[in-house]
CSV table of C-alpha atoms in Angstrom, one decimal:
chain,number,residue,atom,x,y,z
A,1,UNK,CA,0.0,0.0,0.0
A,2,UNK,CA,1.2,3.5,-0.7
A,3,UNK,CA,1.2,6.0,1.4
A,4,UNK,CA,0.6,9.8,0.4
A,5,UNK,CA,3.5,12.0,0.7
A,6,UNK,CA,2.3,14.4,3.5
A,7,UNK,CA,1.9,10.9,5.5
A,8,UNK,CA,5.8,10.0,5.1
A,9,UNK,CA,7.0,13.4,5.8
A,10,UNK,CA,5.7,13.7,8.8
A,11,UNK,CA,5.6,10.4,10.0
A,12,UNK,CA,9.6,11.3,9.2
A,13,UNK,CA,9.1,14.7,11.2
A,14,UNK,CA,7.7,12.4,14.2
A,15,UNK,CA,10.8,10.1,14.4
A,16,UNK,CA,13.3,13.3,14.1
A,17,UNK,CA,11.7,14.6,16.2
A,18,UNK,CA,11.4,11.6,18.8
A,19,UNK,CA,15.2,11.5,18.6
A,20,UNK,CA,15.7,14.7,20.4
A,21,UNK,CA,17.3,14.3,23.9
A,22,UNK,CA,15.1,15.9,26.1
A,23,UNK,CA,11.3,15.0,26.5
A,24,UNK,CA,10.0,18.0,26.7
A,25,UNK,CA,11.8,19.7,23.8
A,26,UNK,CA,9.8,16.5,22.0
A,27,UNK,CA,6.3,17.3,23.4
A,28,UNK,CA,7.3,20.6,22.4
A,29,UNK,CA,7.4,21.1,19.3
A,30,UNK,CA,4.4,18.2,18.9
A,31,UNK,CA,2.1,20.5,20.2
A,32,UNK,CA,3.3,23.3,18.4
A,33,UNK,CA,2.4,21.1,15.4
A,34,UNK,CA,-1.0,20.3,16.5
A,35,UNK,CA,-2.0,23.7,17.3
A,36,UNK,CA,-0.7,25.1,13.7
A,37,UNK,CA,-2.5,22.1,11.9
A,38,UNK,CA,-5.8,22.8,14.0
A,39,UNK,CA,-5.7,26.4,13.7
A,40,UNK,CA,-5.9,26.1,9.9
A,41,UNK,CA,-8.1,23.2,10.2
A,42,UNK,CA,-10.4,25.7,11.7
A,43,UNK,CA,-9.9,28.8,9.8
A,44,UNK,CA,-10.8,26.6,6.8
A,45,UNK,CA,-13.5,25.1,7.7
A,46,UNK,CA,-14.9,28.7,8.9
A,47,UNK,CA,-13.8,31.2,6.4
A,48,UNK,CA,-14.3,28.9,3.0
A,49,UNK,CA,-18.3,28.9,3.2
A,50,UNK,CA,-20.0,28.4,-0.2
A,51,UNK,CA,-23.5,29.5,-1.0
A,52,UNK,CA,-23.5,27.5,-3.8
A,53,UNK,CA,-26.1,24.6,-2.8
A,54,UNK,CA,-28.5,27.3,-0.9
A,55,UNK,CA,-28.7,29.2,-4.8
A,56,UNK,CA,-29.6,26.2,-6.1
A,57,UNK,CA,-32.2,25.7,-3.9
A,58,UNK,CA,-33.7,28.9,-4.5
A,59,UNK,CA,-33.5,28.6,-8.1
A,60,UNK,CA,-35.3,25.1,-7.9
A,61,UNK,CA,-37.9,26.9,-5.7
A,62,UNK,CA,-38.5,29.4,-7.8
A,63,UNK,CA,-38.8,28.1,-11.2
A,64,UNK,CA,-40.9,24.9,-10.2
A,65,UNK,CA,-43.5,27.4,-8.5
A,66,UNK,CA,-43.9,28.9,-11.9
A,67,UNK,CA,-44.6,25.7,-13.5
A,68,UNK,CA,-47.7,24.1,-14.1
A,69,UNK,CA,-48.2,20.8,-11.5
A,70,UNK,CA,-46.9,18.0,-12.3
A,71,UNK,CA,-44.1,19.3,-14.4
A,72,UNK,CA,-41.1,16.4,-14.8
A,73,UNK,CA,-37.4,17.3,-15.5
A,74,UNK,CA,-35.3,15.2,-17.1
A,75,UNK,CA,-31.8,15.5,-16.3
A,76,UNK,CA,-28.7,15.7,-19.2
A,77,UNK,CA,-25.3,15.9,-17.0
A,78,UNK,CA,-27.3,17.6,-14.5
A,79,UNK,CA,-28.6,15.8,-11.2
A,80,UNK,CA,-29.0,18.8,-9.0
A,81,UNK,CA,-32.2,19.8,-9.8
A,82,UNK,CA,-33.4,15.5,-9.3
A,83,UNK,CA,-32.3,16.1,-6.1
A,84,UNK,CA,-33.8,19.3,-5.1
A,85,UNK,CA,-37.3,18.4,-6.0
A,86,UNK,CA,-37.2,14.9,-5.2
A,87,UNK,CA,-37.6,13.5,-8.6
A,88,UNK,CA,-36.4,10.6,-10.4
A,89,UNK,CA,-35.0,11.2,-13.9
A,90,UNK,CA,-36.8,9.3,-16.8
A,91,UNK,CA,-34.3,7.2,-17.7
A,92,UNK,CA,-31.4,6.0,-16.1
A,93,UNK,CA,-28.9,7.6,-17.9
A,94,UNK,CA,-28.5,11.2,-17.0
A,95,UNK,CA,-24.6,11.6,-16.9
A,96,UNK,CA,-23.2,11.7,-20.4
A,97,UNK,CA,-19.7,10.8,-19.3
A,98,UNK,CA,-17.0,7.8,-19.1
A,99,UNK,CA,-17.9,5.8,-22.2
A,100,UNK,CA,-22.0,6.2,-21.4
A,101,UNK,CA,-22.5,8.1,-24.6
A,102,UNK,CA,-20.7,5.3,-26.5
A,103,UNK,CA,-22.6,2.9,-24.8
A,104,UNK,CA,-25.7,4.4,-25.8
A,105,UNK,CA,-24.9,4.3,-29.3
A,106,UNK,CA,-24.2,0.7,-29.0
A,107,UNK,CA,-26.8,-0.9,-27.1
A,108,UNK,CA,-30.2,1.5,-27.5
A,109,UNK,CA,-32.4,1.2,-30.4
A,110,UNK,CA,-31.3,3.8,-33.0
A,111,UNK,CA,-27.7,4.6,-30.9
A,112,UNK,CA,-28.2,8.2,-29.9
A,113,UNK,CA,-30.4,9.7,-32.2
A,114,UNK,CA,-33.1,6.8,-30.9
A,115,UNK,CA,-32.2,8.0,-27.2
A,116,UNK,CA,-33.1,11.6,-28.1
A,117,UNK,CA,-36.1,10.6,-30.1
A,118,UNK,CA,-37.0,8.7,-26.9
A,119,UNK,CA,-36.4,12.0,-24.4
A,120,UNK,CA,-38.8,13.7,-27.1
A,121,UNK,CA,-41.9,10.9,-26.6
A,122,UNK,CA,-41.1,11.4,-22.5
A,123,UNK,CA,-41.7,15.2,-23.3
A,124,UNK,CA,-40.6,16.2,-20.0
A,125,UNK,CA,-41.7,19.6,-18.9
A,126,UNK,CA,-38.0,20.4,-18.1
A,127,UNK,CA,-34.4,19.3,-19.3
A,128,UNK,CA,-31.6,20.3,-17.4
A,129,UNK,CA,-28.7,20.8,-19.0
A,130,UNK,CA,-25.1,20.2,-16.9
A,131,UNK,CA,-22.4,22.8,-17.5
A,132,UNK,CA,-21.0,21.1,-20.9
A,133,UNK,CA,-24.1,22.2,-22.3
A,134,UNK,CA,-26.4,19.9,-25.0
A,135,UNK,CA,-25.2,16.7,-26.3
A,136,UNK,CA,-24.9,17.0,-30.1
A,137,UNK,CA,-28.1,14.1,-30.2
A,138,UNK,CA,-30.3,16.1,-28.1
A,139,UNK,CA,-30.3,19.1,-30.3
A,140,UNK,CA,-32.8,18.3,-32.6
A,141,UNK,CA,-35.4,17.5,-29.6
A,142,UNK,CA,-34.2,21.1,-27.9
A,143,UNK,CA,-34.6,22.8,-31.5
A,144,UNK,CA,-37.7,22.0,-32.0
A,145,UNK,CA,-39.8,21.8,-28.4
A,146,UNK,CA,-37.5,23.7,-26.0
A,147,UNK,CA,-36.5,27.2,-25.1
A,148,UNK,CA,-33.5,27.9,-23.0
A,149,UNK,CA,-34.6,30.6,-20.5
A,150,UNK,CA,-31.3,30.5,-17.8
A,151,UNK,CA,-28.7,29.4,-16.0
A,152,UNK,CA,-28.5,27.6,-12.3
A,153,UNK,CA,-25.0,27.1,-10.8
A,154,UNK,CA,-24.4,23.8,-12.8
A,155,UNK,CA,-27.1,24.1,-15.3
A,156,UNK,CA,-28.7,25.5,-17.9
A,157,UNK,CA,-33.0,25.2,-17.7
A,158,UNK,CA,-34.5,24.2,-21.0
A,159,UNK,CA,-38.2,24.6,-20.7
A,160,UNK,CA,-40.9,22.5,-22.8
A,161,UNK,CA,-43.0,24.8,-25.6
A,162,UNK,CA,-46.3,23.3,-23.3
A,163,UNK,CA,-45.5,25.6,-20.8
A,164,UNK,CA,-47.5,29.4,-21.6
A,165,UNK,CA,-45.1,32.0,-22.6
A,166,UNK,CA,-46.2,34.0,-19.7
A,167,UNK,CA,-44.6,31.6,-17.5
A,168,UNK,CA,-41.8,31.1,-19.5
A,169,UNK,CA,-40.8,34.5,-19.7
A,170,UNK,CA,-41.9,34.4,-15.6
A,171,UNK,CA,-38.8,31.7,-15.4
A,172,UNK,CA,-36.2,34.2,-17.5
A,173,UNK,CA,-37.1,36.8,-15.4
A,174,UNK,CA,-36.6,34.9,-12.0
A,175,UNK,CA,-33.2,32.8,-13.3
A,176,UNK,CA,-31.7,36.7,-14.7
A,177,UNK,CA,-32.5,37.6,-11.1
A,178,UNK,CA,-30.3,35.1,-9.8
């Protein structure tokens, strides 16, 4: 088993260190240590807050209160908003990554033109786009039923043409806000 670096260098530090003559010059300088290590532990852990998940959040919040009941999203490389309303994507690919595209191609009817042709029949109300933005394959489906109104930290919203312009242009608004 290897060891990371850090771990050798100061498990080398510990027996220099245990080599000293006196005890207390030992105990010392091992204390020293720990109070350095949990000083920055702590500043860390204080100072490098993110409001990154709480945005999301409010996003979610917001844009599913403006669409109608019921609405579905279908996730593309883009979890987050699954997880912040409790939904289950459609399909069980959603992350586009590590040979899964290939796969697709291979194993589902049609490759990946039959996948998109597929996310078009589900007509979700909502596909959420990760940060890479749209598959090449899905771009036909987008095209033709979907508007993309904003941006979430990690995702773009592509909203279905079944939900009223009113609300869609609602959804810019609130995502611009943001």
């Amino acid at each position: 088993m290897l060891l990371p670096a850090a771990a050798v260098g100061i498990g080398g530090l510990a027996a220099l260190v245990g080599r000293l003559p006196k005890a207390w010059i030992a105990l010392t300088l091992v204390l020293a240590w720990v109070g350095v290590a949990t000083a920055a532990s702590f500043a860390y852990s204080v100072g490098e807050r993110d409001q990154t998940l709480l945005q999301q959040r409010r996003d979610v919040a917001a844009v599913m209160s403006l669409l109608p009941p019921g609405s579905r999203i279908l996730s593309v490389d883009a979890p987050q908003p699954l997880v912040l309303t409790g939904q289950t994507n459609a399909s069980r690919f959603q992350v586009f990554s590590g040979g899964l595209t290939a796969y697709l191609q291979d194993t589902w009817p049609g490759g990946t033109q039959g996948y998109g042709e597929w996310v078009a029949e589900q007509a979700p109300t909502v596909i959420a786009l990760g940060n890479a933005g749209a598959p090449g394959w899905l771009d036909p489906v987008l095209a033709e039923s979907y508007h993309r109104l904003g941006r979430s930290n990690g995702w773009t919203w592509a909203v279905s043409d079944s939900v009223p312009l009113a609300d869609r242009e609602a959804i810019r608004a609130t995502l611009a806000e943001n």
